[in-house]
């Protein structure tokens, strides 16, 4: 029998996670602002979040997660081709978080840059890495989401400060020749609508005089758009690959809010055991949330080779997107 034709794909070969040691429960938050465990749990599913200590910057946490991903894949840091860091909370305006991570890992052959797409940053990062790998520019890319939202939260605003947490997650993608039914990223789908920039944003930056910036969100507006936009991106991913929702083994959504996660799961008709939920433990860690959730699912033995994973996220921009990944 003739050999199956092969194609070049970005295959996940390693994953790593990092969470700060400090945990704040909803009760802890209720000591800081006028809120309650009941309100937070009912509206969001969040029970606790990790907050970074002063040494735990986006670069520090990203390097820890990235190192674990390289170790799991058995790839020497010197052999790494590129580092893409999705973050809205970089250590500095420049140099990028990615070059700090490159130095910390000793990944001296890698180029690197940061990518800003808020909570969709990890999906955007996967998409860029996929293109770079399939074009043959490099053979391996670390895609890292690393965030310290505790530093941009407004602790006077109880409507937002209870929703977010800190952490980092990383995946190593390597270019491999595989059969069509083999592993790797099948497709990625990115979207943006800048006309909705004013419903979720940071009201300052280093480029603005005397305005370091705090997160501002019109939660109801974001909620109103989230499920429909996400379902649209998910359907696009399924249609492009001639797949049905029932083909998805595991949905690994951005972890912003339990009600949004359940809404998308329901639209797809997926039972709860096929949906990964970590928002209860991590809260919303923005670009870090998907790799953190995937790392948890893998550690809990919920994944196996050959499974089809659907990843989706929506965030400030608005930006949103989806990716289909076969393990
Ligand atoms: N604790 C207690 N009460 C709170 C509170 C808190 N932490 N935050 C807000 N409230 C109060 C408000 O003051 C308001 O009180 P009022 O009716 O007396 O004025 C009431 O709760 C309702 O506020 P509202 O902001 O309308 O709540 P909501 O039902 O829309 O829930 C969110 C707020 C943020 C949980 C919800 O809008 C949401 O999940 N949005 C999507 C957010 C998201 O996922 N963003 C991330 C995308 S990356």
GROMACS .gro file of C-alpha atoms and ligand atoms in nm:
model
  375
    1UNK     CA    1   0.000   0.000   0.000
    2UNK     CA    2   0.127   0.348  -0.086
    3UNK     CA    3   0.244   0.565   0.203
    4UNK     CA    4  -0.008   0.824   0.330
    5UNK     CA    5   0.087   1.173   0.212
    6UNK     CA    6   0.221   1.389   0.494
    7UNK     CA    7   0.188   1.758   0.573
    8UNK     CA    8   0.379   1.995   0.799
    9UNK     CA    9   0.204   2.078   1.125
   10UNK     CA   10   0.279   2.254   1.454
   11UNK     CA   11   0.266   1.971   1.708
   12UNK     CA   12   0.238   2.024   2.085
   13UNK     CA   13   0.537   1.848   2.242
   14UNK     CA   14   0.556   2.009   2.586
   15UNK     CA   15   0.353   2.212   2.834
   16UNK     CA   16   0.432   2.399   3.154
   17UNK     CA   17   0.248   2.605   3.415
   18UNK     CA   18   0.338   2.845   3.692
   19UNK     CA   19   0.111   2.984   3.963
   20UNK     CA   20   0.222   3.219   4.242
   21UNK     CA   21   0.217   3.064   4.589
   22UNK     CA   22  -0.011   3.333   4.733
   23UNK     CA   23  -0.379   3.238   4.713
   24UNK     CA   24  -0.664   3.477   4.792
   25UNK     CA   25  -1.006   3.325   4.849
   26UNK     CA   26  -1.331   3.512   4.795
   27UNK     CA   27  -1.344   3.561   5.172
   28UNK     CA   28  -1.000   3.725   5.155
   29UNK     CA   29  -1.130   3.959   4.881
   30UNK     CA   30  -1.432   4.043   5.098
   31UNK     CA   31  -1.188   4.183   5.355
   32UNK     CA   32  -1.056   4.426   5.092
   33UNK     CA   33  -1.374   4.531   4.909
   34UNK     CA   34  -1.749   4.522   4.970
   35UNK     CA   35  -1.823   4.181   4.821
   36UNK     CA   36  -1.908   3.825   4.924
   37UNK     CA   37  -1.822   3.467   4.833
   38UNK     CA   38  -2.186   3.419   4.739
   39UNK     CA   39  -2.193   3.710   4.488
   40UNK     CA   40  -1.865   3.612   4.321
   41UNK     CA   41  -1.947   3.240   4.304
   42UNK     CA   42  -2.298   3.292   4.169
   43UNK     CA   43  -2.198   3.543   3.899
   44UNK     CA   44  -1.863   3.392   3.791
   45UNK     CA   45  -1.785   3.050   3.945
   46UNK     CA   46  -1.463   3.195   4.090
   47UNK     CA   47  -1.365   3.071   4.438
   48UNK     CA   48  -1.003   3.186   4.461
   49UNK     CA   49  -0.717   3.345   4.265
   50UNK     CA   50  -0.336   3.352   4.284
   51UNK     CA   51  -0.165   3.692   4.327
   52UNK     CA   52   0.201   3.742   4.242
   53UNK     CA   53   0.467   3.841   4.495
   54UNK     CA   54   0.694   4.129   4.393
   55UNK     CA   55   0.955   3.904   4.226
   56UNK     CA   56   0.688   3.720   4.026
   57UNK     CA   57   0.676   3.931   3.711
   58UNK     CA   58   0.541   3.826   3.372
   59UNK     CA   59   0.897   3.742   3.264
   60UNK     CA   60   0.975   3.542   3.579
   61UNK     CA   61   0.657   3.337   3.567
   62UNK     CA   62   0.675   3.293   3.189
   63UNK     CA   63   1.031   3.162   3.214
   64UNK     CA   64   0.929   2.910   3.481
   65UNK     CA   65   0.642   2.781   3.267
   66UNK     CA   66   0.855   2.783   2.952
   67UNK     CA   67   1.135   2.586   3.118
   68UNK     CA   68   0.890   2.312   3.218
   69UNK     CA   69   0.753   2.291   2.863
   70UNK     CA   70   1.104   2.254   2.719
   71UNK     CA   71   1.194   1.990   2.978
   72UNK     CA   72   0.880   1.790   2.907
   73UNK     CA   73   0.958   1.793   2.534
   74UNK     CA   74   1.326   1.713   2.594
   75UNK     CA   75   1.434   2.012   2.383
   76UNK     CA   76   1.756   2.190   2.485
   77UNK     CA   77   1.699   2.568   2.533
   78UNK     CA   78   1.982   2.641   2.286
   79UNK     CA   79   1.788   2.458   2.013
   80UNK     CA   80   1.469   2.664   2.056
   81UNK     CA   81   1.372   2.870   1.750
   82UNK     CA   82   1.140   3.140   1.885
   83UNK     CA   83   0.952   3.269   2.190
   84UNK     CA   84   0.616   3.442   2.159
   85UNK     CA   85   0.478   3.590   2.481
   86UNK     CA   86   0.115   3.692   2.499
   87UNK     CA   87   0.082   3.946   2.779
   88UNK     CA   88  -0.093   4.269   2.869
   89UNK     CA   89   0.120   4.313   3.180
   90UNK     CA   90   0.483   4.311   3.057
   91UNK     CA   91   0.770   4.391   3.295
   92UNK     CA   92   0.871   4.686   3.077
   93UNK     CA   93   0.744   4.866   2.766
   94UNK     CA   94   1.065   4.737   2.614
   95UNK     CA   95   1.264   4.522   2.591
   96UNK     CA   96   0.997   4.261   2.550
   97UNK     CA   97   0.905   4.002   2.811
   98UNK     CA   98   1.012   3.746   2.549
   99UNK     CA   99   1.377   3.854   2.548
  100UNK     CA  100   1.392   3.845   2.929
  101UNK     CA  101   1.259   3.489   2.910
  102UNK     CA  102   1.508   3.406   2.633
  103UNK     CA  103   1.792   3.516   2.862
  104UNK     CA  104   1.653   3.331   3.166
  105UNK     CA  105   1.621   3.007   2.967
  106UNK     CA  106   1.954   3.042   2.784
  107UNK     CA  107   1.766   3.005   2.456
  108UNK     CA  108   2.041   3.188   2.269
  109UNK     CA  109   1.930   3.094   1.914
  110UNK     CA  110   1.570   3.203   1.964
  111UNK     CA  111   1.415   3.527   1.847
  112UNK     CA  112   1.128   3.657   2.054
  113UNK     CA  113   0.858   3.918   2.086
  114UNK     CA  114   0.549   4.007   2.288
  115UNK     CA  115   0.202   4.003   2.150
  116UNK     CA  116  -0.087   4.213   2.283
  117UNK     CA  117  -0.434   4.073   2.230
  118UNK     CA  118  -0.553   4.076   2.592
  119UNK     CA  119  -0.738   3.757   2.692
  120UNK     CA  120  -0.722   3.623   2.333
  121UNK     CA  121  -0.343   3.654   2.335
  122UNK     CA  122  -0.272   3.283   2.365
  123UNK     CA  123  -0.492   3.195   2.064
  124UNK     CA  124  -0.328   3.478   1.867
  125UNK     CA  125   0.014   3.344   1.975
  126UNK     CA  126  -0.073   2.991   1.862
  127UNK     CA  127  -0.181   3.127   1.526
  128UNK     CA  128   0.142   3.320   1.468
  129UNK     CA  129   0.354   3.025   1.585
  130UNK     CA  130   0.162   2.794   1.351
  131UNK     CA  131   0.238   3.019   1.053
  132UNK     CA  132   0.606   3.058   1.146
  133UNK     CA  133   0.649   2.681   1.186
  134UNK     CA  134   0.464   2.580   0.870
  135UNK     CA  135   0.659   2.841   0.671
  136UNK     CA  136   0.977   2.667   0.788
  137UNK     CA  137   1.126   2.980   0.949
  138UNK     CA  138   1.214   2.785   1.265
  139UNK     CA  139   1.149   2.432   1.392
  140UNK     CA  140   1.022   2.510   1.740
  141UNK     CA  141   0.830   2.792   1.912
  142UNK     CA  142   0.745   2.845   2.277
  143UNK     CA  143   0.408   3.015   2.307
  144UNK     CA  144   0.369   3.163   2.654
  145UNK     CA  145   0.082   3.345   2.820
  146UNK     CA  146   0.198   3.528   3.133
  147UNK     CA  147   0.001   3.785   3.330
  148UNK     CA  148   0.011   3.982   3.653
  149UNK     CA  149  -0.331   4.145   3.643
  150UNK     CA  150  -0.314   4.206   4.019
  151UNK     CA  151  -0.090   4.502   3.926
  152UNK     CA  152  -0.349   4.668   3.699
  153UNK     CA  153  -0.660   4.600   3.903
  154UNK     CA  154  -0.849   4.888   4.058
  155UNK     CA  155  -0.917   4.774   4.415
  156UNK     CA  156  -1.175   5.051   4.446
  157UNK     CA  157  -1.386   4.877   4.180
  158UNK     CA  158  -1.546   4.565   4.326
  159UNK     CA  159  -1.702   4.485   3.988
  160UNK     CA  160  -1.362   4.399   3.836
  161UNK     CA  161  -1.100   4.340   4.107
  162UNK     CA  162  -1.256   4.011   4.218
  163UNK     CA  163  -1.247   3.861   3.868
  164UNK     CA  164  -0.878   3.829   3.785
  165UNK     CA  165  -0.567   3.640   3.895
  166UNK     CA  166  -0.199   3.594   3.805
  167UNK     CA  167  -0.010   3.306   3.645
  168UNK     CA  168   0.168   3.175   3.337
  169UNK     CA  169   0.133   2.883   3.100
  170UNK     CA  170   0.349   2.772   2.809
  171UNK     CA  171   0.334   2.523   2.525
  172UNK     CA  172   0.616   2.411   2.301
  173UNK     CA  173   0.513   2.365   1.938
  174UNK     CA  174   0.745   2.179   1.701
  175UNK     CA  175   0.717   2.145   1.323
  176UNK     CA  176   0.657   1.781   1.229
  177UNK     CA  177   0.566   1.597   0.910
  178UNK     CA  178   0.248   1.410   0.999
  179UNK     CA  179  -0.037   1.231   0.826
  180UNK     CA  180  -0.362   1.426   0.780
  181UNK     CA  181  -0.517   1.234   1.070
  182UNK     CA  182  -0.205   1.295   1.283
  183UNK     CA  183  -0.136   1.544   1.561
  184UNK     CA  184  -0.093   1.921   1.549
  185UNK     CA  185  -0.280   2.247   1.504
  186UNK     CA  186  -0.550   2.190   1.241
  187UNK     CA  187  -0.645   2.556   1.206
  188UNK     CA  188  -0.668   2.884   1.395
  189UNK     CA  189  -0.929   3.158   1.354
  190UNK     CA  190  -0.870   3.515   1.470
  191UNK     CA  191  -1.106   3.811   1.491
  192UNK     CA  192  -1.108   4.167   1.620
  193UNK     CA  193  -1.359   4.451   1.646
  194UNK     CA  194  -1.196   4.776   1.754
  195UNK     CA  195  -1.528   4.957   1.761
  196UNK     CA  196  -1.584   4.773   2.092
  197UNK     CA  197  -1.251   4.891   2.241
  198UNK     CA  198  -1.431   5.094   2.509
  199UNK     CA  199  -1.607   4.804   2.685
  200UNK     CA  200  -1.289   4.642   2.822
  201UNK     CA  201  -0.959   4.829   2.845
  202UNK     CA  202  -0.676   4.965   3.059
  203UNK     CA  203  -0.711   5.342   3.108
  204UNK     CA  204  -0.342   5.423   3.074
  205UNK     CA  205   0.005   5.304   2.967
  206UNK     CA  206   0.369   5.411   2.974
  207UNK     CA  207   0.300   5.616   2.662
  208UNK     CA  208   0.050   5.832   2.852
  209UNK     CA  209   0.161   6.103   3.090
  210UNK     CA  210   0.112   6.014   3.460
  211UNK     CA  211  -0.130   5.734   3.378
  212UNK     CA  212  -0.001   5.388   3.469
  213UNK     CA  213  -0.348   5.247   3.402
  214UNK     CA  214  -0.614   5.031   3.560
  215UNK     CA  215  -0.847   4.776   3.410
  216UNK     CA  216  -1.195   4.903   3.326
  217UNK     CA  217  -1.476   4.673   3.216
  218UNK     CA  218  -1.841   4.709   3.128
  219UNK     CA  219  -1.916   4.353   3.231
  220UNK     CA  220  -2.270   4.330   3.097
  221UNK     CA  221  -2.164   4.453   2.754
  222UNK     CA  222  -1.875   4.204   2.740
  223UNK     CA  223  -2.106   3.926   2.851
  224UNK     CA  224  -2.363   4.019   2.589
  225UNK     CA  225  -2.112   3.975   2.306
  226UNK     CA  226  -1.911   3.683   2.444
  227UNK     CA  227  -2.115   3.368   2.383
  228UNK     CA  228  -2.228   3.457   2.031
  229UNK     CA  229  -1.886   3.573   1.909
  230UNK     CA  230  -1.718   3.267   2.058
  231UNK     CA  231  -1.975   3.031   1.911
  232UNK     CA  232  -1.917   3.195   1.572
  233UNK     CA  233  -1.539   3.135   1.585
  234UNK     CA  234  -1.591   2.779   1.705
  235UNK     CA  235  -1.833   2.699   1.422
  236UNK     CA  236  -1.587   2.847   1.174
  237UNK     CA  237  -1.312   2.616   1.304
  238UNK     CA  238  -1.536   2.309   1.286
  239UNK     CA  239  -1.663   2.394   0.935
  240UNK     CA  240  -1.313   2.449   0.797
  241UNK     CA  241  -1.211   2.103   0.910
  242UNK     CA  242  -1.538   1.927   0.821
  243UNK     CA  243  -1.590   1.835   1.183
  244UNK     CA  244  -1.896   1.834   1.407
  245UNK     CA  245  -1.917   1.952   1.767
  246UNK     CA  246  -1.954   1.585   1.867
  247UNK     CA  247  -1.598   1.523   1.735
  248UNK     CA  248  -1.452   1.747   2.010
  249UNK     CA  249  -1.299   1.542   2.289
  250UNK     CA  250  -1.222   1.838   2.512
  251UNK     CA  251  -1.316   2.206   2.509
  252UNK     CA  252  -1.040   2.416   2.667
  253UNK     CA  253  -1.193   2.764   2.688
  254UNK     CA  254  -1.052   3.092   2.814
  255UNK     CA  255  -1.140   3.099   3.183
  256UNK     CA  256  -1.318   3.430   3.242
  257UNK     CA  257  -1.651   3.331   3.374
  258UNK     CA  258  -1.828   3.001   3.442
  259UNK     CA  259  -2.149   3.123   3.279
  260UNK     CA  260  -1.973   3.206   2.950
  261UNK     CA  261  -1.790   2.870   2.955
  262UNK     CA  262  -2.115   2.682   3.018
  263UNK     CA  263  -2.294   2.889   2.751
  264UNK     CA  264  -2.046   2.787   2.480
  265UNK     CA  265  -2.039   2.423   2.603
  266UNK     CA  266  -2.418   2.415   2.586
  267UNK     CA  267  -2.430   2.563   2.236
  268UNK     CA  268  -2.194   2.286   2.126
  269UNK     CA  269  -2.395   2.020   2.311
  270UNK     CA  270  -2.089   1.905   2.505
  271UNK     CA  271  -2.135   1.722   2.839
  272UNK     CA  272  -1.952   1.877   3.139
  273UNK     CA  273  -1.683   1.604   3.140
  274UNK     CA  274  -1.570   1.733   2.799
  275UNK     CA  275  -1.527   2.094   2.918
  276UNK     CA  276  -1.222   2.204   3.117
  277UNK     CA  277  -1.303   2.449   3.400
  278UNK     CA  278  -1.031   2.607   3.615
  279UNK     CA  279  -1.186   2.951   3.665
  280UNK     CA  280  -1.287   2.839   4.016
  281UNK     CA  281  -0.920   2.795   4.114
  282UNK     CA  282  -0.739   3.054   3.898
  283UNK     CA  283  -1.001   3.325   3.822
  284UNK     CA  284  -0.935   3.505   3.493
  285UNK     CA  285  -0.561   3.495   3.417
  286UNK     CA  286  -0.613   3.651   3.072
  287UNK     CA  287  -0.360   3.520   2.815
  288UNK     CA  288  -0.236   3.259   3.062
  289UNK     CA  289  -0.571   3.095   3.122
  290UNK     CA  290  -0.587   2.847   2.832
  291UNK     CA  291  -0.237   2.696   2.874
  292UNK     CA  292  -0.296   2.683   3.252
  293UNK     CA  293  -0.628   2.502   3.198
  294UNK     CA  294  -0.473   2.264   2.945
  295UNK     CA  295  -0.183   2.187   3.180
  296UNK     CA  296  -0.435   2.106   3.457
  297UNK     CA  297  -0.638   1.877   3.230
  298UNK     CA  298  -0.322   1.695   3.122
  299UNK     CA  299  -0.199   1.657   3.479
  300UNK     CA  300  -0.536   1.515   3.581
  301UNK     CA  301  -0.507   1.252   3.305
  302UNK     CA  302  -0.802   1.392   3.107
  303UNK     CA  303  -0.612   1.390   2.776
  304UNK     CA  304  -0.459   1.125   2.555
  305UNK     CA  305  -0.283   1.115   2.217
  306UNK     CA  306  -0.516   1.146   1.920
  307UNK     CA  307  -0.778   1.353   2.102
  308UNK     CA  308  -0.926   1.662   1.939
  309UNK     CA  309  -0.913   1.978   2.151
  310UNK     CA  310  -1.101   2.300   2.084
  311UNK     CA  311  -0.949   2.617   2.232
  312UNK     CA  312  -1.136   2.950   2.233
  313UNK     CA  313  -1.100   3.294   2.389
  314UNK     CA  314  -1.241   3.646   2.387
  315UNK     CA  315  -1.092   3.958   2.539
  316UNK     CA  316  -1.025   4.331   2.523
  317UNK     CA  317  -1.029   4.473   2.174
  318UNK     CA  318  -1.261   4.308   2.139
  319UNK     CA  319  -1.047   4.025   2.014
  320UNK     CA  320  -1.155   3.664   1.991
  321UNK     CA  321  -1.062   3.340   1.824
  322UNK     CA  322  -1.053   2.962   1.824
  323UNK     CA  323  -0.804   2.686   1.748
  324UNK     CA  324  -0.840   2.314   1.684
  325UNK     CA  325  -0.554   2.101   1.811
  326UNK     CA  326  -0.507   1.726   1.782
  327UNK     CA  327  -0.283   1.578   2.051
  328LIG     N1  328  -1.970   4.205   4.500
  328LIG     C1  329  -2.096   4.239   4.531
  328LIG     N2  330  -2.173   4.314   4.453
  328LIG     C2  331  -2.120   4.358   4.335
  328LIG     C3  332  -1.989   4.327   4.298
  328LIG     C4  333  -1.912   4.247   4.385
  328LIG     N3  334  -1.786   4.210   4.357
  328LIG     N4  335  -1.964   4.383   4.177
  328LIG     C5  336  -2.075   4.447   4.141
  328LIG     N5  337  -2.171   4.433   4.237
  328LIG     C6  338  -2.306   4.485   4.238
  328LIG     C7  339  -2.322   4.611   4.156
  328LIG     O1  340  -2.286   4.725   4.230
  328LIG     C8  341  -2.468   4.608   4.123
  328LIG     O2  342  -2.540   4.652   4.235
  328LIG     P1  343  -2.671   4.744   4.216
  328LIG     O3  344  -2.769   4.657   4.140
  328LIG     O4  345  -2.709   4.771   4.356
  328LIG     O5  346  -2.626   4.863   4.138
  328LIG     C9  347  -2.498   4.459   4.107
  328LIG     O6  348  -2.392   4.391   4.176
  328LIG    C10  349  -2.503   4.414   3.962
  328LIG     O7  350  -2.387   4.465   3.896
  328LIG     P2  351  -2.356   4.430   3.747
  328LIG     O8  352  -2.221   4.485   3.710
  328LIG     O9  353  -2.470   4.467   3.662
  328LIG    O10  354  -2.346   4.271   3.761
  328LIG     P3  355  -2.360   4.158   3.653
  328LIG    O11  356  -2.475   4.075   3.687
  328LIG    O12  357  -2.348   4.211   3.514
  328LIG    O13  358  -2.229   4.074   3.685
  328LIG    C11  359  -2.010   4.036   3.590
  328LIG    C12  360  -2.102   4.132   3.669
  328LIG    C13  361  -1.877   4.107   3.569
  328LIG    C14  362  -1.990   3.912   3.673
  328LIG    C15  363  -2.078   4.002   3.457
  328LIG    O14  364  -2.119   4.118   3.391
  328LIG    C16  365  -1.988   3.924   3.368
  328LIG    O15  366  -1.959   3.810   3.393
  328LIG     N6  367  -1.943   3.985   3.255
  328LIG    C17  368  -1.849   3.922   3.165
  328LIG    C18  369  -1.715   3.960   3.215
  328LIG    C19  370  -1.603   3.881   3.154
  328LIG    O16  371  -1.609   3.763   3.146
  328LIG     N7  372  -1.501   3.954   3.116
  328LIG    C20  373  -1.377   3.901   3.077
  328LIG    C21  374  -1.369   3.880   2.932
  328LIG     S1  375  -1.202   3.846   2.900
   0.00000   0.00000   0.00000
